[in-house]
Amino acid sequence: MATIAYKCPNCASPLVYEGEKMKCPACASEFEVEEIEARYASQTNADADFDLPTQGYAAADVAQLQAYNCKTCGAELITESTTTATECPYCGSPTILPDRIDGGIRPELVVPFVITKEQAQEMFYGYFKGKALLPNIFKENNQIAEMRKLFVPYWLFDCEANGSVTYDAEKESSYTEGDEEVTEVEHYIVRRGGSMSFENIPVDGSVKMDDKITESLEPYDLTKAVAFTPAVLSGAMADHADVDADACEARAVNRATGSFKSALEDTIDGYTSLSEKSSSVHVAGSKVTPVLLPVWLITTVKDGKTYTFAINGQTGRLTCNVPTAKGKAFLWGAVSFAGVLGLTALILHLTKALGSGTLLMAAIFALFVTIGIVGTMIGKLKQATAQSGASGYACEGGLNLTMESDSYQYTKKDRKKIEEKN
């Protein structure tokens, strides 16, 4: 297999792509990408020569693995068949595998790394500070088992959602009539319809990456993207997409649909309750753009289980699959509830307002406060979660509302006799 190892023309050390230039870590020289690619044009255009392992591998394994020789130290190495850029574990030289690039869809854009390795390491170690609901196994000896600088393949979807949603809506009010308390509920049928356009909804095209993790790393600033060229991958690992755009389309459609329906619902107000009755939404796709986005992947091993930390290589946003310590969450919840309820009851007692009704209201208040406290503590764990919508990718102007209908149906009254107080 033909490989490319970009070396510094001044000192022959491996070059890396950084800040839109090819830089030499050894002598600090900088070069334009076009200049270096011109020097290595003969390597780029070389014929591929597969060097497959022939002993000890089953046919299925051979189909999924490729071998190549490091241009710097000559080591023979093996990568997965989707790998397009890697780093030699023996000498550390970054190497591009043009055969693998040719085997997949060529990316149009690449978002360069901004976050350095040292910064990513600091984020990893800093994560474990100040998190009360962190499992005890993460309280000490948090070591990096593996760290990868990876360009992840994504498909960016442009599309338009249009359609309508019908809701059941209610307006509830209460008043006193004679010796009765009357609860009045007005029922309505509410309809909203329109269209909404989206640009660059990202869906990762790698089987190996968990969608929850990649979606939790959003957003990326695509205005900082550069045109794809093999030299941009130097110094990092990269895979070409092993999940095609057709297979990823459903995820983009679901997110666009979710945001469209949320936008329609946001146009409705004045009702006590609202529930979706039916919907008819169609999403029409227009363009798909293949890109590579930067991710730092860090793993740590605890009690034989591997935990993954991912950092957006452009913005520094971090996410992980670390679980919540349920016992600690319950304890914090119980303490918070008891504290808030006790303080509220004391205030009611001092103001001579304590009674069965006010105590119940105090308990409900304490419950909401507790949920907020524990929810905030869980949020600090930065756990990976799937995105339900794509509102951040809506085109300028947002929702184009074309139908707005609120139809009154009927009123239902419930009467309850007021009990006399002794």
CSV table of C-alpha atoms in Angstrom, one decimal:
chain,number,residue,atom,x,y,z
A,1,MET,CA,0.0,0.0,0.0
A,2,ALA,CA,1.4,3.4,-0.9
A,3,THR,CA,1.7,5.9,2.0
A,4,ILE,CA,2.5,9.5,2.5
A,5,ALA,CA,4.6,10.9,5.3
A,6,TYR,CA,5.0,14.7,5.0
A,7,LYS,CA,8.5,15.7,6.2
A,8,CYS,CA,10.1,19.1,6.9
A,9,PRO,CA,12.3,20.2,4.0
A,10,ASN,CA,14.7,21.8,6.5
A,11,CYS,CA,15.2,19.0,9.1
A,12,ALA,CA,13.3,16.0,7.8
A,13,SER,CA,11.1,15.7,10.9
A,14,PRO,CA,7.4,14.8,10.4
A,15,LEU,CA,5.1,17.8,9.7
A,16,VAL,CA,1.7,18.3,11.2
A,17,TYR,CA,-1.2,20.5,10.0
A,18,GLU,CA,-1.9,23.3,12.5
A,19,GLY,CA,-3.4,26.7,12.0
A,20,GLU,CA,-4.0,26.3,8.3
A,21,LYS,CA,-0.2,25.7,7.7
A,22,MET,CA,2.1,22.7,7.8
A,23,LYS,CA,4.3,23.1,10.9
A,24,CYS,CA,7.5,21.3,12.0
A,25,PRO,CA,7.5,20.6,15.8
A,26,ALA,CA,11.3,20.1,15.7
A,27,CYS,CA,12.6,23.3,14.1
A,28,ALA,CA,9.4,25.4,14.2
A,29,SER,CA,9.4,25.9,10.4
A,30,GLU,CA,6.1,26.7,8.7
A,31,PHE,CA,5.0,26.0,5.1
A,32,GLU,CA,2.0,26.5,3.0
A,33,VAL,CA,-0.1,23.4,2.3
A,34,GLU,CA,0.2,23.8,-1.4
A,35,GLU,CA,4.0,24.0,-1.2
A,36,ILE,CA,4.3,20.7,0.7
A,37,GLU,CA,1.8,18.9,-1.5
A,38,ALA,CA,3.7,20.0,-4.6
A,39,ARG,CA,6.8,18.4,-3.1
A,40,TYR,CA,5.0,15.2,-2.5
A,41,ALA,CA,2.9,15.0,-5.6
A,42,SER,CA,4.7,11.9,-6.8
A,43,GLN,CA,3.8,10.1,-3.5
A,44,THR,CA,0.2,11.2,-3.7
A,45,ASN,CA,-0.2,9.9,-7.3
A,46,ALA,CA,1.7,6.6,-6.7
A,47,ASP,CA,-0.1,3.4,-7.5
A,48,ALA,CA,-1.5,1.5,-4.5
A,49,ASP,CA,0.1,-1.8,-3.7
A,50,PHE,CA,-1.9,-3.8,-1.1
A,51,ASP,CA,0.2,-5.7,1.4
A,52,LEU,CA,-2.3,-7.9,3.2
A,53,PRO,CA,-1.4,-10.4,6.0
A,54,THR,CA,-1.5,-13.9,4.7
A,55,GLN,CA,-1.2,-16.1,7.8
A,56,GLY,CA,-3.3,-16.5,10.9
A,57,TYR,CA,-6.3,-14.4,9.7
A,58,ALA,CA,-9.7,-15.6,8.5
A,59,ALA,CA,-11.1,-14.3,5.2
A,60,ALA,CA,-13.5,-12.0,7.1
A,61,ASP,CA,-10.6,-10.4,9.0
A,62,VAL,CA,-8.6,-9.9,5.9
A,63,ALA,CA,-11.5,-8.0,4.3
A,64,GLN,CA,-11.6,-5.6,7.3
A,65,LEU,CA,-7.8,-4.9,7.8
A,66,GLN,CA,-5.1,-3.3,5.8
A,67,ALA,CA,-1.3,-3.2,6.2
A,68,TYR,CA,1.1,-0.4,5.4
A,69,ASN,CA,4.7,0.5,6.0
A,70,CYS,CA,5.7,3.7,7.9
A,71,LYS,CA,7.8,5.9,5.6
A,72,THR,CA,9.9,7.2,8.5
A,73,CYS,CA,10.9,4.0,10.4
A,74,GLY,CA,9.8,1.2,8.1
A,75,ALA,CA,7.6,-0.5,10.6
A,76,GLU,CA,4.8,-2.7,9.1
A,77,LEU,CA,1.5,-1.8,10.7
A,78,ILE,CA,-2.1,-2.8,10.5
A,79,THR,CA,-5.2,-0.5,10.5
A,80,GLU,CA,-8.9,-1.0,10.1
A,81,SER,CA,-10.0,-0.8,6.5
A,82,THR,CA,-11.8,2.6,7.1
A,83,THR,CA,-8.7,4.4,8.4
A,84,THR,CA,-7.5,7.2,6.2
A,85,ALA,CA,-4.8,8.8,8.5
A,86,THR,CA,-2.9,7.4,11.5
A,87,GLU,CA,0.2,7.8,13.6
A,88,CYS,CA,3.0,5.2,13.8
A,89,PRO,CA,3.1,3.9,17.4
A,90,TYR,CA,6.8,3.2,17.1
A,91,CYS,CA,8.2,6.6,15.9
A,92,GLY,CA,5.1,8.8,16.2
A,93,SER,CA,5.2,9.9,12.5
A,94,PRO,CA,1.8,11.0,11.1
A,95,THR,CA,0.9,9.1,7.9
A,96,ILE,CA,-1.8,9.5,5.3
A,97,LEU,CA,-3.2,6.4,3.6
A,98,PRO,CA,-4.5,7.6,0.2
A,99,ASP,CA,-5.8,4.2,-0.7
A,100,ARG,CA,-8.4,4.5,2.1
A,101,ILE,CA,-9.3,8.0,1.0
A,102,ASP,CA,-9.9,6.7,-2.6
A,103,GLY,CA,-12.1,3.9,-1.2
A,104,GLY,CA,-14.7,6.2,0.3
A,105,ILE,CA,-16.6,9.4,-0.5
A,106,ARG,CA,-14.2,12.4,-0.6
A,107,PRO,CA,-14.9,15.0,2.1
A,108,GLU,CA,-15.6,18.5,0.9
A,109,LEU,CA,-14.6,20.3,4.1
A,110,VAL,CA,-12.5,19.8,7.2
A,111,VAL,CA,-12.8,21.7,10.5
A,112,PRO,CA,-9.2,22.0,11.9
A,113,PHE,CA,-8.2,21.2,15.5
A,114,VAL,CA,-8.0,24.3,17.8
A,115,ILE,CA,-7.8,22.4,21.1
A,116,THR,CA,-4.3,21.1,21.7
A,117,LYS,CA,-3.4,17.7,23.2
A,118,GLU,CA,-2.3,19.4,26.5
A,119,GLN,CA,-5.6,21.3,26.7
A,120,ALA,CA,-7.6,18.1,26.1
A,121,GLN,CA,-5.6,16.4,28.9
A,122,GLU,CA,-6.3,19.3,31.3
A,123,MET,CA,-10.0,19.1,30.5
A,124,PHE,CA,-10.0,15.3,31.2
A,125,TYR,CA,-8.3,15.7,34.6
A,126,GLY,CA,-10.3,18.8,35.5
A,127,TYR,CA,-13.6,16.9,34.8
A,128,PHE,CA,-13.3,15.0,38.1
A,129,LYS,CA,-13.3,18.1,40.3
A,130,GLY,CA,-16.4,19.4,42.0
A,131,LYS,CA,-18.9,16.7,41.0
A,132,ALA,CA,-20.8,15.4,44.0
A,133,LEU,CA,-22.7,12.7,42.1
A,134,LEU,CA,-19.5,11.1,40.6
A,135,PRO,CA,-19.2,7.4,41.4
A,136,ASN,CA,-16.5,6.7,44.0
A,137,ILE,CA,-14.3,4.9,41.6
A,138,PHE,CA,-13.5,8.2,39.9
A,139,LYS,CA,-12.5,10.0,43.0
A,140,GLU,CA,-8.8,9.1,42.5
A,141,ASN,CA,-6.2,7.5,40.2
A,142,ASN,CA,-7.9,8.7,37.0
A,143,GLN,CA,-5.4,7.7,34.3
A,144,ILE,CA,-5.7,8.0,30.5
A,145,ALA,CA,-5.7,4.6,28.9
A,146,GLU,CA,-5.8,5.8,25.4
A,147,MET,CA,-5.9,9.2,23.7
A,148,ARG,CA,-6.7,9.8,20.0
A,149,LYS,CA,-6.7,12.9,17.9
A,150,LEU,CA,-9.4,11.9,15.4
A,151,PHE,CA,-11.2,13.4,12.4
A,152,VAL,CA,-14.7,11.9,12.5
A,153,PRO,CA,-16.6,11.6,9.2
A,154,TYR,CA,-20.0,13.4,9.1
A,155,TRP,CA,-22.8,14.0,6.7
A,156,LEU,CA,-24.3,17.5,6.7
A,157,PHE,CA,-28.0,17.5,5.6
A,158,ASP,CA,-29.9,20.5,4.1
A,159,CYS,CA,-33.6,20.0,4.1
A,160,GLU,CA,-37.0,21.6,4.5
A,161,ALA,CA,-39.9,20.4,6.8
A,162,ASN,CA,-43.4,21.3,6.0
A,163,GLY,CA,-46.8,20.2,7.2
A,164,SER,CA,-49.3,20.7,10.0
A,165,VAL,CA,-50.1,19.5,13.5
A,166,THR,CA,-53.5,19.3,15.3
A,167,TYR,CA,-53.8,19.6,19.1
A,168,ASP,CA,-56.4,19.2,21.8
A,169,ALA,CA,-56.3,22.3,24.0
A,170,GLU,CA,-58.0,23.3,27.2
A,171,LYS,CA,-58.6,26.5,29.1
A,172,GLU,CA,-59.4,25.9,32.7
A,173,SER,CA,-60.9,28.5,35.2
A,174,SER,CA,-62.7,28.4,38.5
A,175,TYR,CA,-65.1,30.7,40.3
A,176,THR,CA,-67.6,30.7,43.2
A,177,GLU,CA,-71.3,30.5,42.4
A,178,GLY,CA,-73.5,30.6,45.5
A,179,ASP,CA,-72.4,27.8,47.9
A,180,GLU,CA,-70.6,26.0,45.1
A,181,GLU,CA,-67.1,26.2,43.6
A,182,VAL,CA,-67.3,25.8,39.8
A,183,THR,CA,-64.4,24.5,37.7
A,184,GLU,CA,-64.9,25.3,34.0
A,185,VAL,CA,-62.9,23.7,31.2
A,186,GLU,CA,-63.2,25.0,27.6
A,187,HIS,CA,-62.1,22.5,24.9
A,188,TYR,CA,-60.6,23.6,21.6
A,189,ILE,CA,-59.1,22.1,18.5
A,190,VAL,CA,-55.9,24.0,17.5
A,191,ARG,CA,-54.2,23.6,14.2
A,192,ARG,CA,-50.9,25.0,13.1
A,193,GLY,CA,-49.1,24.5,9.7
A,194,GLY,CA,-46.1,25.9,7.9
A,195,SER,CA,-42.6,25.2,6.7
A,196,MET,CA,-39.0,25.4,8.1
A,197,SER,CA,-35.7,25.1,6.4
A,198,PHE,CA,-32.5,23.6,7.9
A,199,GLU,CA,-28.8,23.7,6.8
A,200,ASN,CA,-26.0,21.4,7.8
A,201,ILE,CA,-27.7,19.1,10.3
A,202,PRO,CA,-24.8,16.9,11.3
A,203,VAL,CA,-25.0,13.1,11.5
A,204,ASP,CA,-21.8,11.1,12.1
A,205,GLY,CA,-20.9,8.5,9.5
A,206,SER,CA,-18.8,6.2,11.7
A,207,VAL,CA,-20.1,2.9,13.0
A,208,LYS,CA,-17.6,3.1,15.8
A,209,MET,CA,-18.9,6.4,17.2
A,210,ASP,CA,-21.9,6.6,19.5
A,211,ASP,CA,-24.5,9.0,18.2
A,212,LYS,CA,-25.2,10.2,21.7
A,213,ILE,CA,-21.5,11.3,22.0
A,214,THR,CA,-21.2,13.0,18.7
A,215,GLU,CA,-24.5,14.8,19.1
A,216,SER,CA,-23.4,16.0,22.5
A,217,LEU,CA,-20.3,17.6,21.0
A,218,GLU,CA,-22.3,20.0,18.8
A,219,PRO,CA,-22.2,22.6,17.5
A,220,TYR,CA,-19.2,23.2,15.3
A,221,ASP,CA,-18.4,26.5,13.6
A,222,LEU,CA,-18.4,25.5,9.9
A,223,THR,CA,-17.3,29.0,8.9
A,224,LYS,CA,-13.8,28.0,10.1
A,225,ALA,CA,-13.8,24.9,7.8
A,226,VAL,CA,-11.1,24.5,5.1
A,227,ALA,CA,-11.3,22.7,1.8
A,228,PHE,CA,-10.3,19.1,2.1
A,229,THR,CA,-6.8,18.0,1.2
A,230,PRO,CA,-4.8,15.0,2.4
A,231,ALA,CA,-2.3,17.3,4.1
A,232,VAL,CA,-4.9,18.6,6.5
A,233,LEU,CA,-5.1,15.2,8.1
A,234,SER,CA,-1.4,15.1,8.9
A,235,GLY,CA,-0.8,14.6,12.7
A,236,ALA,CA,-4.2,13.1,13.4
A,237,MET,CA,-6.1,9.9,12.8
A,238,ALA,CA,-9.0,9.9,10.3
A,239,ASP,CA,-11.6,7.5,9.1
A,240,HIS,CA,-13.7,7.7,6.0
A,241,ALA,CA,-17.5,7.2,6.4
A,242,ASP,CA,-18.5,3.6,6.8
A,243,VAL,CA,-22.2,4.5,7.2
A,244,ASP,CA,-23.5,6.0,3.9
A,245,ALA,CA,-25.6,9.1,3.6
A,246,ASP,CA,-28.8,7.1,2.9
A,247,ALA,CA,-28.5,5.3,6.2
A,248,CYS,CA,-27.9,8.5,8.1
A,249,GLU,CA,-30.8,10.4,6.4
A,250,ALA,CA,-33.4,9.1,8.9
A,251,ARG,CA,-31.6,10.7,11.8
A,252,ALA,CA,-31.5,14.1,10.2
A,253,VAL,CA,-35.1,13.8,9.2
A,254,ASN,CA,-36.2,13.0,12.8
A,255,ARG,CA,-34.3,15.9,14.2
A,256,ALA,CA,-35.7,18.3,11.6
A,257,THR,CA,-39.2,17.0,12.3
A,258,GLY,CA,-38.8,17.5,16.0
A,259,SER,CA,-37.7,21.1,15.7
A,260,PHE,CA,-40.4,21.9,13.2
A,261,LYS,CA,-43.1,20.6,15.5
A,262,SER,CA,-41.6,22.4,18.5
A,263,ALA,CA,-41.6,25.6,16.5
A,264,LEU,CA,-45.3,25.2,15.6
A,265,GLU,CA,-46.2,24.5,19.3
A,266,ASP,CA,-44.3,27.6,20.4
A,267,THR,CA,-46.8,29.7,18.4
A,268,ILE,CA,-49.6,28.6,20.7
A,269,ASP,CA,-50.4,30.3,24.0
A,270,GLY,CA,-53.3,31.1,26.2
A,271,TYR,CA,-54.2,27.5,27.1
A,272,THR,CA,-53.9,25.6,30.3
A,273,SER,CA,-53.0,22.3,28.7
A,274,LEU,CA,-52.1,21.2,25.2
A,275,SER,CA,-51.6,17.8,23.7
A,276,GLU,CA,-50.8,16.6,20.1
A,277,LYS,CA,-53.7,14.9,18.5
A,278,SER,CA,-52.4,14.2,15.0
A,279,SER,CA,-49.7,15.4,12.6
A,280,SER,CA,-48.7,15.3,9.0
A,281,VAL,CA,-45.1,16.4,8.4
A,282,HIS,CA,-43.0,15.9,5.3
A,283,VAL,CA,-39.2,16.5,5.1
A,284,ALA,CA,-37.7,17.1,1.7
A,285,GLY,CA,-33.9,16.8,1.4
A,286,SER,CA,-31.9,19.0,-0.9
A,287,LYS,CA,-28.2,18.6,-0.3
A,288,VAL,CA,-25.7,16.3,1.6
A,289,THR,CA,-22.2,17.5,2.3
A,290,PRO,CA,-19.4,15.1,3.5
A,291,VAL,CA,-17.1,16.7,6.1
A,292,LEU,CA,-14.5,15.7,8.7
A,293,LEU,CA,-14.9,17.2,12.2
A,294,PRO,CA,-12.2,17.2,15.0
A,295,VAL,CA,-12.7,15.1,18.1
A,296,TRP,CA,-10.3,14.2,20.9
A,297,LEU,CA,-11.2,10.7,22.2
A,298,ILE,CA,-9.9,9.7,25.6
A,299,THR,CA,-10.6,6.4,27.5
A,300,THR,CA,-10.0,5.4,31.1
A,301,VAL,CA,-10.5,2.0,32.6
A,302,LYS,CA,-12.2,1.5,36.0
A,303,ASP,CA,-12.8,-2.0,37.5
A,304,GLY,CA,-12.3,-3.6,34.1
A,305,LYS,CA,-14.8,-1.3,32.4
A,306,THR,CA,-13.8,1.3,29.8
A,307,TYR,CA,-15.3,4.8,30.0
A,308,THR,CA,-15.1,7.3,27.0
A,309,PHE,CA,-14.5,11.0,27.1
A,310,ALA,CA,-15.0,13.0,23.9
A,311,ILE,CA,-13.9,16.6,23.4
A,312,ASN,CA,-14.9,18.8,20.5
A,313,GLY,CA,-11.5,19.6,18.9
A,314,GLN,CA,-12.7,23.1,17.9
A,315,THR,CA,-14.7,24.4,20.9
A,316,GLY,CA,-13.5,22.2,23.8
A,317,ARG,CA,-17.0,21.0,24.6
A,318,LEU,CA,-16.7,17.8,26.6
A,319,THR,CA,-19.1,14.8,27.0
A,320,CYS,CA,-18.7,11.3,28.4
A,321,ASN,CA,-20.5,8.1,29.4
A,322,VAL,CA,-19.8,8.3,33.1
A,323,PRO,CA,-22.9,7.2,35.1
A,324,THR,CA,-24.6,8.9,38.0
A,325,ALA,CA,-24.0,7.5,41.4
A,326,LYS,CA,-27.7,6.7,42.2
A,327,GLY,CA,-27.1,6.3,45.9
A,328,LYS,CA,-25.6,9.7,46.1
A,329,ALA,CA,-28.3,11.2,44.0
A,330,PHE,CA,-31.0,9.7,46.3
A,331,LEU,CA,-29.1,10.9,49.5
A,332,TRP,CA,-28.7,14.5,48.1
A,333,GLY,CA,-32.4,14.5,47.0
A,334,ALA,CA,-33.6,13.4,50.5
A,335,VAL,CA,-31.4,15.9,52.3
A,336,SER,CA,-32.5,18.7,50.0
A,337,PHE,CA,-36.2,17.9,50.3
A,338,ALA,CA,-36.0,17.7,54.1
A,339,GLY,CA,-34.1,20.9,54.3
A,340,VAL,CA,-36.4,22.9,52.1
A,341,LEU,CA,-39.5,21.5,53.6
A,342,GLY,CA,-38.3,22.1,57.1
A,343,LEU,CA,-37.3,25.7,56.4
A,344,THR,CA,-40.6,26.4,54.6
A,345,ALA,CA,-42.7,24.9,57.4
A,346,LEU,CA,-40.7,27.0,59.9
A,347,ILE,CA,-41.5,30.2,58.0
A,348,LEU,CA,-45.2,29.2,57.8
A,349,HIS,CA,-45.3,28.4,61.5
A,350,LEU,CA,-43.7,31.8,62.5
A,351,THR,CA,-46.2,33.6,60.3
A,352,LYS,CA,-49.1,31.6,61.8
A,353,ALA,CA,-49.9,30.2,58.3
A,354,LEU,CA,-49.1,26.6,58.9
A,355,GLY,CA,-52.0,24.2,58.1
A,356,SER,CA,-52.7,21.0,56.2
A,357,GLY,CA,-53.2,22.9,53.0
A,358,THR,CA,-50.1,25.1,53.3
A,359,LEU,CA,-48.0,22.2,54.4
A,360,LEU,CA,-49.0,20.3,51.2
A,361,MET,CA,-48.0,23.3,49.1
A,362,ALA,CA,-44.7,23.5,51.0
A,363,ALA,CA,-44.0,19.8,50.2
A,364,ILE,CA,-44.8,20.4,46.5
A,365,PHE,CA,-42.5,23.4,46.5
A,366,ALA,CA,-39.7,21.4,48.2
A,367,LEU,CA,-40.1,18.6,45.7
A,368,PHE,CA,-39.6,21.0,42.7
A,369,VAL,CA,-36.6,22.6,44.4
A,370,THR,CA,-35.1,19.2,45.0
A,371,ILE,CA,-35.6,18.2,41.4
A,372,GLY,CA,-33.8,21.3,40.3
A,373,ILE,CA,-30.9,20.8,42.7
A,374,VAL,CA,-30.3,17.2,41.8
A,375,GLY,CA,-30.9,17.9,38.1
A,376,THR,CA,-28.2,20.6,38.2
A,377,MET,CA,-25.8,18.2,39.8
A,378,ILE,CA,-26.5,15.5,37.2
A,379,GLY,CA,-26.0,18.1,34.5
A,380,LYS,CA,-22.4,18.8,35.8
A,381,LEU,CA,-21.5,15.2,34.8
A,382,LYS,CA,-21.9,16.2,31.2
A,383,GLN,CA,-23.3,12.8,30.2
A,384,ALA,CA,-23.8,12.1,26.5
A,385,THR,CA,-27.4,12.4,25.3
A,386,ALA,CA,-29.1,12.3,21.9
A,387,GLN,CA,-30.4,15.6,20.5
A,388,SER,CA,-34.2,15.7,20.0
A,389,GLY,CA,-34.1,18.5,17.5
A,390,ALA,CA,-32.1,20.6,15.1
A,391,SER,CA,-33.2,24.2,16.0
A,392,GLY,CA,-29.5,25.3,15.9
A,393,TYR,CA,-29.4,24.5,12.2
A,394,ALA,CA,-32.7,26.3,11.2
A,395,CYS,CA,-32.2,28.8,8.4
A,396,GLU,CA,-32.6,32.6,9.0
A,397,GLY,CA,-36.2,33.5,9.5
A,398,GLY,CA,-37.1,30.2,11.2
A,399,LEU,CA,-40.6,29.0,10.9
A,400,ASN,CA,-42.9,30.2,8.1
A,401,LEU,CA,-46.3,29.9,9.6
A,402,THR,CA,-49.0,29.4,6.9
A,403,MET,CA,-52.0,28.0,8.9
A,404,GLU,CA,-53.3,29.2,12.3
A,405,SER,CA,-56.7,27.9,13.5
A,406,ASP,CA,-58.2,27.8,17.0
A,407,SER,CA,-61.7,26.2,17.0
A,408,TYR,CA,-63.9,26.2,20.2
A,409,GLN,CA,-65.6,22.8,20.8
A,410,TYR,CA,-67.5,22.8,24.1
A,411,THR,CA,-67.3,23.6,27.8
A,412,LYS,CA,-67.5,21.2,30.7
A,413,LYS,CA,-68.4,22.4,34.2
A,414,ASP,CA,-67.7,20.6,37.5
A,415,ARG,CA,-69.5,21.8,40.6
A,416,LYS,CA,-68.4,21.2,44.1
A,417,LYS,CA,-70.2,22.3,47.3
A,418,ILE,CA,-68.1,24.5,49.5
A,419,GLU,CA,-67.8,23.0,53.0
A,420,GLU,CA,-68.6,25.4,55.8
A,421,LYS,CA,-65.8,26.1,58.3
A,422,ASN,CA,-66.5,25.8,62.0
